[in-house]
Short mmCIF file of C-alpha atoms in Angstrom, two decimals:
data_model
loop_
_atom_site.label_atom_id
_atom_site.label_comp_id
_atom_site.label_asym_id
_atom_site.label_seq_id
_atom_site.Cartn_x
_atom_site.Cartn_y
_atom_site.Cartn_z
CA UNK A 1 80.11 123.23 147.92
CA UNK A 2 82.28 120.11 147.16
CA UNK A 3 86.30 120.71 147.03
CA UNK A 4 89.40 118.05 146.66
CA UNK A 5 92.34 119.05 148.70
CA UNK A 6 95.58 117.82 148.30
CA UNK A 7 97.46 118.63 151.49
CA UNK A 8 101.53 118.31 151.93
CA UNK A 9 102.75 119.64 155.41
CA UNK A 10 106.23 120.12 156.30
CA UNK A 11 107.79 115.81 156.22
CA UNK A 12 110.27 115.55 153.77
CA UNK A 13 111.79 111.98 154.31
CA UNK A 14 111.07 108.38 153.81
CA UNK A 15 112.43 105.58 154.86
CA UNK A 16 112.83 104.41 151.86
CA UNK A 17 116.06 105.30 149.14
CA UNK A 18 114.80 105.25 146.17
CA UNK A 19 117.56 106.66 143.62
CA UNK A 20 115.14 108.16 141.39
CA UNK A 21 113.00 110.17 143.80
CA UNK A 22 113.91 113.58 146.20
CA UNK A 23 112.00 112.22 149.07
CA UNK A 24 114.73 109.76 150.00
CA UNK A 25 117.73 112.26 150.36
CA UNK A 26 116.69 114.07 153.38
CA UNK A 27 115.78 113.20 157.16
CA UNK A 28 113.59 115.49 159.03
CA UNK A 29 114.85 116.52 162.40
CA UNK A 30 112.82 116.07 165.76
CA UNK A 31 111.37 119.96 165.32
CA UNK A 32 110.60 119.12 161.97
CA UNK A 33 108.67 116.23 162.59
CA UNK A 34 107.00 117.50 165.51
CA UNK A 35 105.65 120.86 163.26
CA UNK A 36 104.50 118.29 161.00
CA UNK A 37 102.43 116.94 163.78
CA UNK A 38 101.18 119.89 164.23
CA UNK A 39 100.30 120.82 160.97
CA UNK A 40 98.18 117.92 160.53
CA UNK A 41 96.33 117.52 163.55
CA UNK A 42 95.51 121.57 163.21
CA UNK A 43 94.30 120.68 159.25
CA UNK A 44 92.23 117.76 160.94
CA UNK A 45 90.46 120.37 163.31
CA UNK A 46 89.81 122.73 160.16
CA UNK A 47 88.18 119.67 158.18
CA UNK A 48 85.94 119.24 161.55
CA UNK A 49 84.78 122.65 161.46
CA UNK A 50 84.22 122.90 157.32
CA UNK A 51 80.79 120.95 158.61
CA UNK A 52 79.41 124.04 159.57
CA UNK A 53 80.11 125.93 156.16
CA UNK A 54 78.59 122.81 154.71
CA UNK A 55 81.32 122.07 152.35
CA UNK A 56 82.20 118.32 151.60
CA UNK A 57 85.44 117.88 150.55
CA UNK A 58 87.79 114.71 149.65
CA UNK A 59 91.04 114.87 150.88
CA UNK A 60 94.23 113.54 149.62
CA UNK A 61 97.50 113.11 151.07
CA UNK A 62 100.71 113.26 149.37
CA UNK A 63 103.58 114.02 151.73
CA UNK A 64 107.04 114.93 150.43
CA UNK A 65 107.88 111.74 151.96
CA UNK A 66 106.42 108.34 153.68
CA UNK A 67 103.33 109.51 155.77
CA UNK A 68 101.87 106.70 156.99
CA UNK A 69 105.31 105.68 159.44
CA UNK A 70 103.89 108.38 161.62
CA UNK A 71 101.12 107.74 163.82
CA UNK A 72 99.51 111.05 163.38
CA UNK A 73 98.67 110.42 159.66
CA UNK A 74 97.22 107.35 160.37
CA UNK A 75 94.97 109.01 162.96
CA UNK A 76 94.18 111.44 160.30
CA UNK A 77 93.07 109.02 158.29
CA UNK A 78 90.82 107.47 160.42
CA UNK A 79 89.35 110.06 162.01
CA UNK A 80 88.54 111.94 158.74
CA UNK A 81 87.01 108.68 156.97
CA UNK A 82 83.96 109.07 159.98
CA UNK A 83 83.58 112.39 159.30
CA UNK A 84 79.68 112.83 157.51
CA UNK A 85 80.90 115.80 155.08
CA UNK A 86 84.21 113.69 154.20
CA UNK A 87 83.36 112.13 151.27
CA UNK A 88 86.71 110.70 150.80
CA UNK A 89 90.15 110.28 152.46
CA UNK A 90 93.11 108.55 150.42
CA UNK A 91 96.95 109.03 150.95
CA UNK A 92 100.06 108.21 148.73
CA UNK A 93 102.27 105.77 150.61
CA UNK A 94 104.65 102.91 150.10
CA UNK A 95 102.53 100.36 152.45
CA UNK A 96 105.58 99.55 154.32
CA UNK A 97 103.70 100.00 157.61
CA UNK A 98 101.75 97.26 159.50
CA UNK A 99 97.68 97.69 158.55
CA UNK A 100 96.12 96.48 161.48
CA UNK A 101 94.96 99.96 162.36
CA UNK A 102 93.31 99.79 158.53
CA UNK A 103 90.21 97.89 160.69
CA UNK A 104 89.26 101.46 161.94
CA UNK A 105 89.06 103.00 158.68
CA UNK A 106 85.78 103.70 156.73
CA UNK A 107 86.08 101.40 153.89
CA UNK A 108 83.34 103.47 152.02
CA UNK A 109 85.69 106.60 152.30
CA UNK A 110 89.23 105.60 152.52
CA UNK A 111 91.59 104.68 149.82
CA UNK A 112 95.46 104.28 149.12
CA UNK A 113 97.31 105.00 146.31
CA UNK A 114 100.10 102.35 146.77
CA UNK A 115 103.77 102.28 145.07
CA UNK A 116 105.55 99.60 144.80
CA UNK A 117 110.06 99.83 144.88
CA UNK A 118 111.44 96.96 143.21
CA UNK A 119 114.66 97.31 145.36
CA UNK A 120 113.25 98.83 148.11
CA UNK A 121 111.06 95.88 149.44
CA UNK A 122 110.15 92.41 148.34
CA UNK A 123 107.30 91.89 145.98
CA UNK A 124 106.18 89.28 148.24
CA UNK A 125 105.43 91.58 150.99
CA UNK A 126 104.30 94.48 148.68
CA UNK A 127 101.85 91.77 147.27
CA UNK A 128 100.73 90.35 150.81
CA UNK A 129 100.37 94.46 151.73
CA UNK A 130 97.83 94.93 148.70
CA UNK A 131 96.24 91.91 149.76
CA UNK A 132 95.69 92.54 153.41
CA UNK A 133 93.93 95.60 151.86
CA UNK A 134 91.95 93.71 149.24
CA UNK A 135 90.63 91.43 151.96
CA UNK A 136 89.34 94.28 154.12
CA UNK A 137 87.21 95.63 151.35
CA UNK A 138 89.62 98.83 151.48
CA UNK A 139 90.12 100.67 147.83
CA UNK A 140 93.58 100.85 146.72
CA UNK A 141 95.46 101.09 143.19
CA UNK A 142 99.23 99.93 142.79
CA UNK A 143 101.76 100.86 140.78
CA UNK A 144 105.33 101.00 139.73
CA UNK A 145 107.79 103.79 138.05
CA UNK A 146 108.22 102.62 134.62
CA UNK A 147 111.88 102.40 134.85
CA UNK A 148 113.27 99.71 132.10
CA UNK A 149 115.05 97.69 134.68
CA UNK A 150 111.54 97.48 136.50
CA UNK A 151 109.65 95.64 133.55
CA UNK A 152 110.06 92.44 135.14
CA UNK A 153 108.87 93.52 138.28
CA UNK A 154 105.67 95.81 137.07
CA UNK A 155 104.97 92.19 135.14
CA UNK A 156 105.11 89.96 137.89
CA UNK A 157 103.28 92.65 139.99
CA UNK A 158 100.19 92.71 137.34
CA UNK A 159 100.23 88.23 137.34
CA UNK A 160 99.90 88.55 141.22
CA UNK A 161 97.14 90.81 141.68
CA UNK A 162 93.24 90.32 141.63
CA UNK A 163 91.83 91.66 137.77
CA UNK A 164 89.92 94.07 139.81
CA UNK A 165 93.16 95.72 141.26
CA UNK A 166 94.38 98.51 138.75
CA UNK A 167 98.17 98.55 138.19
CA UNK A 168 99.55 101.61 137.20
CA UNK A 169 102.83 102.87 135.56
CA UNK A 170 104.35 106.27 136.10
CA UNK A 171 106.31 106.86 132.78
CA UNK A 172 109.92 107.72 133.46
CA UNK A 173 110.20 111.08 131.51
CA UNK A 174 113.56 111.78 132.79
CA UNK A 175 115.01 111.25 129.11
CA UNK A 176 113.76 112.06 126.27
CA UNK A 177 111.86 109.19 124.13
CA UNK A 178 112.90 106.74 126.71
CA UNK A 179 110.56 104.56 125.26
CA UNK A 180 110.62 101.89 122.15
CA UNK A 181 107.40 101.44 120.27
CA UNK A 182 107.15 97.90 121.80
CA UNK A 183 107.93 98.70 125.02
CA UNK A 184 105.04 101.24 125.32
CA UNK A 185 102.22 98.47 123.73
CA UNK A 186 103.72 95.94 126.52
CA UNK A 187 102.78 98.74 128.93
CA UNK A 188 100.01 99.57 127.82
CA UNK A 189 98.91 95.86 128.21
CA UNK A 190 99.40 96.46 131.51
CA UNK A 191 97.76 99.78 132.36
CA UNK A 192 95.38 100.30 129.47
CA UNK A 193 95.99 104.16 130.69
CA UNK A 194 99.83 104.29 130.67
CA UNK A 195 99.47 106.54 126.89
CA UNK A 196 97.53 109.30 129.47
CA UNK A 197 100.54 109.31 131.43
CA UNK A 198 103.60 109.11 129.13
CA UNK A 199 102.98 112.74 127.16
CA UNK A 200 102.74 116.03 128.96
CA UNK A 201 99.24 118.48 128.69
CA UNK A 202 99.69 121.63 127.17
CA UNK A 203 98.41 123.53 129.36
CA UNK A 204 98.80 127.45 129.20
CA UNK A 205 95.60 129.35 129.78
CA UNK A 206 93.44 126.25 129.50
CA UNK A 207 90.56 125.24 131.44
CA UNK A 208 91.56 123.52 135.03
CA UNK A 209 89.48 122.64 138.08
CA UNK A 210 92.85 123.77 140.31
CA UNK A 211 91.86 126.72 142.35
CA UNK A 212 88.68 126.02 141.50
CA UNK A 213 87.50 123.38 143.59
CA UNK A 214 90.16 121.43 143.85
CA UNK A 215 93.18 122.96 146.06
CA UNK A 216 96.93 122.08 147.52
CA UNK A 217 97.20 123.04 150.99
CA UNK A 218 100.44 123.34 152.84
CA UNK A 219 100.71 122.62 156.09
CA UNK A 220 100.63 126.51 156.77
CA UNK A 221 97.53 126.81 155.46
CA UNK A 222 98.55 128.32 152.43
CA UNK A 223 96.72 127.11 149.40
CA UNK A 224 98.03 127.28 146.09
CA UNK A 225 96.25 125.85 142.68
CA UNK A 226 98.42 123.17 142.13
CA UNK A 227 101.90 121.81 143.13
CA UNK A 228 103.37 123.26 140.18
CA UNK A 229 102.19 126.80 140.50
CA UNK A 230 103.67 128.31 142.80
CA UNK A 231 101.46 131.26 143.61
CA UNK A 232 99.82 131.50 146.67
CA UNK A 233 95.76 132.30 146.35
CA UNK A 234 94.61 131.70 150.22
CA UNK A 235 95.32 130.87 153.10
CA UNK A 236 92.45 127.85 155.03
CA UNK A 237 93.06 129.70 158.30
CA UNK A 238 92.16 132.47 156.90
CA UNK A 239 89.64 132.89 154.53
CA UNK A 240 86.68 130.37 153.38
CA UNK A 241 87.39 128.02 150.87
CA UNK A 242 84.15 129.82 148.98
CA UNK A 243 85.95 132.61 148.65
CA UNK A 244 88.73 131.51 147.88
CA UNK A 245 87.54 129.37 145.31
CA UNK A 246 87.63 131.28 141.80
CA UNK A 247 88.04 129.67 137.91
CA UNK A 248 91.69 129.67 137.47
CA UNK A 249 93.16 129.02 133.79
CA UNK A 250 96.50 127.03 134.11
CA UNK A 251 99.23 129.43 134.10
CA UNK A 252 101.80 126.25 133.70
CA UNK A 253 103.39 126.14 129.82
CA UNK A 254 102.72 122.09 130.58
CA UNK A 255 101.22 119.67 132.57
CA UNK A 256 102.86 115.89 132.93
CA UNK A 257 101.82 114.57 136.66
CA UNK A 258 99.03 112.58 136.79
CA UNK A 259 97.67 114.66 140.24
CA UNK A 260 98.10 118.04 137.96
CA UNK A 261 96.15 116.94 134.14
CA UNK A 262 93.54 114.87 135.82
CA UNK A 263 91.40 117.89 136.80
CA UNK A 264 91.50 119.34 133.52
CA UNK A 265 88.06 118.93 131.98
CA UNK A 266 88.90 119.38 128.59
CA UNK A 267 90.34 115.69 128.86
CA UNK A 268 88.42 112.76 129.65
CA UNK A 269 89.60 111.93 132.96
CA UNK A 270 86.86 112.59 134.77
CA UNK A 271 85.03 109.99 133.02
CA UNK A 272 87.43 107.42 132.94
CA UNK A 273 87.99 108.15 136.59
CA UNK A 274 84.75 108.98 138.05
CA UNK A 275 84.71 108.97 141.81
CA UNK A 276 87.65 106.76 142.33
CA UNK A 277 90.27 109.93 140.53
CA UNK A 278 91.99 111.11 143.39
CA UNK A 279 93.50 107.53 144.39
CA UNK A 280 94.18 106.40 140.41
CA UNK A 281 91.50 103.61 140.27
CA UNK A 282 89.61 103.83 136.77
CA UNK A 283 85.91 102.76 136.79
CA UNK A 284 85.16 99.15 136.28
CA UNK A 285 87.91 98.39 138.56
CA UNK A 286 86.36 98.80 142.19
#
């Protein structure tokens, strides 16, 4: 059986501040950091061992935080990309780190899903980042949160890129109708998928792939349908993921993150997507 596991284990910082996002306000203590260790490189040994059950699974990471700062995630990523029933590996990060451990990586199987913090860091290193990337033959989308202050940035970020680099925009849904009717088609210029993003799914007792086969796994081993829901249906340490795996209507009144309304198959992500969904890259792109 094929599965898609989003995993999140116990890091809660970054070392970045942005003022719009959780993950800045917090810095994880020594123990903290070193259960997060733990967490991982036990999850790692699990994924080795899910060759025997003959499951292939795709794994993405998406850390309350900055992952790829810490050398165990970068291991992780590696390690997993050579596995034969790893089909893909992809991780959520800020690409603030140095890349030259990206040579080890399987570029067939690894990916990043890349943000870029107007504020935060230069564009010109963001840009040479993406590019060091682009050069390896390594798949990555980038993107920006659609903040109104950012425009000039998420423009200048879209002129700098190859065409064949996708350039996302998270829509800021903090306030309500944030957005003027010309602001979205400039957007949408940009990301020809930014109207996906900017309205919520309504998704109460409709059809979902979460706790299906695709999973979020906590660095406890606890597996839950979603990030949102906030029931626990397994535990990886535990029980197979064919057992655990059962169809699951969404019992969330909505659904606004792309990671959530993605595996819904009433909507035409999958398609749009195709094998490059987990780390945002739309076919056609690479």
């Amino acid at each position: 059986m094929s599965f898609s596991l989003y995993y999140r284990g116990s890091l809660s910082s970054c070392n970045y501040a942005c003022p719009y996002c959780p993950f800045s306000k917090t810095v994880d203590s020594r123990e903290t950091l070193q259960r997060d260790r733990e967490q991982l490189e036990r999850f790692v040994q699990w994924v080795h061992e899910q060759e025997r059950e003959q499951h292939r699974l795709s794994i993405f990471f998406n850390p309350y935080g900055e992952g790829l700062v810490h050398g165990w995630y970068r291991r992780a990523m590696v390690e997993l990309s050579h596995l034969p029933h790893v089909d893909k590996v992809a991780i959520q990060t800020n690409l603030s780190v140095k890349l030259d451990w990206t040579a080890e990586l399987n570029r067939d199987k690894a990916a990043f899903w890349a943000t870029y913090h107007p504020g935060q860091t230069s564009e010109d290193f963001f840009v040479r980042q993406g590019m060091q990337l682009h050069e390896q033959g390594l798949a990555f989308s980038a993107g920006v949160v659609g903040l109104r202050e950012a425009f000039p940035a998420i423009r200048s970020l879209r002129a700098r890129l190859p065409e064949d680099v996708y350039v996302w925009i998270n829509a800021f849904k903090d306030r309500p109708a944030y957005y003027r009717p010309e602001e979205v088609a400039e957007l949408q210029q940009i990301d020809p998928y930014f109207e996906y993003n900017l309205r919520d799914y309504d998704s109460l007792g409709q059809s979902c792939l979460a706790g299906q086969n695709v999973f979020y796994i906590q660095g406890n081993g606890m597996v839950k349908r979603c990030y949102q829901d906030k029931r626990v249906i397994g535990n990886i340490y535990r029980r197979s993921l064919r057992d655990i795996a059962v169809v699951r209507p969404c019992a969330m009144k909505q659904c606004g993150c792309y990671i959530g309304y993605i595996h819904m198959p009433d909507q035409p992500f999958a398609k749009l997507y195709g094998k490059r969904i987990l780390e945002r890259i739309p076919a056609g792109y690479v």
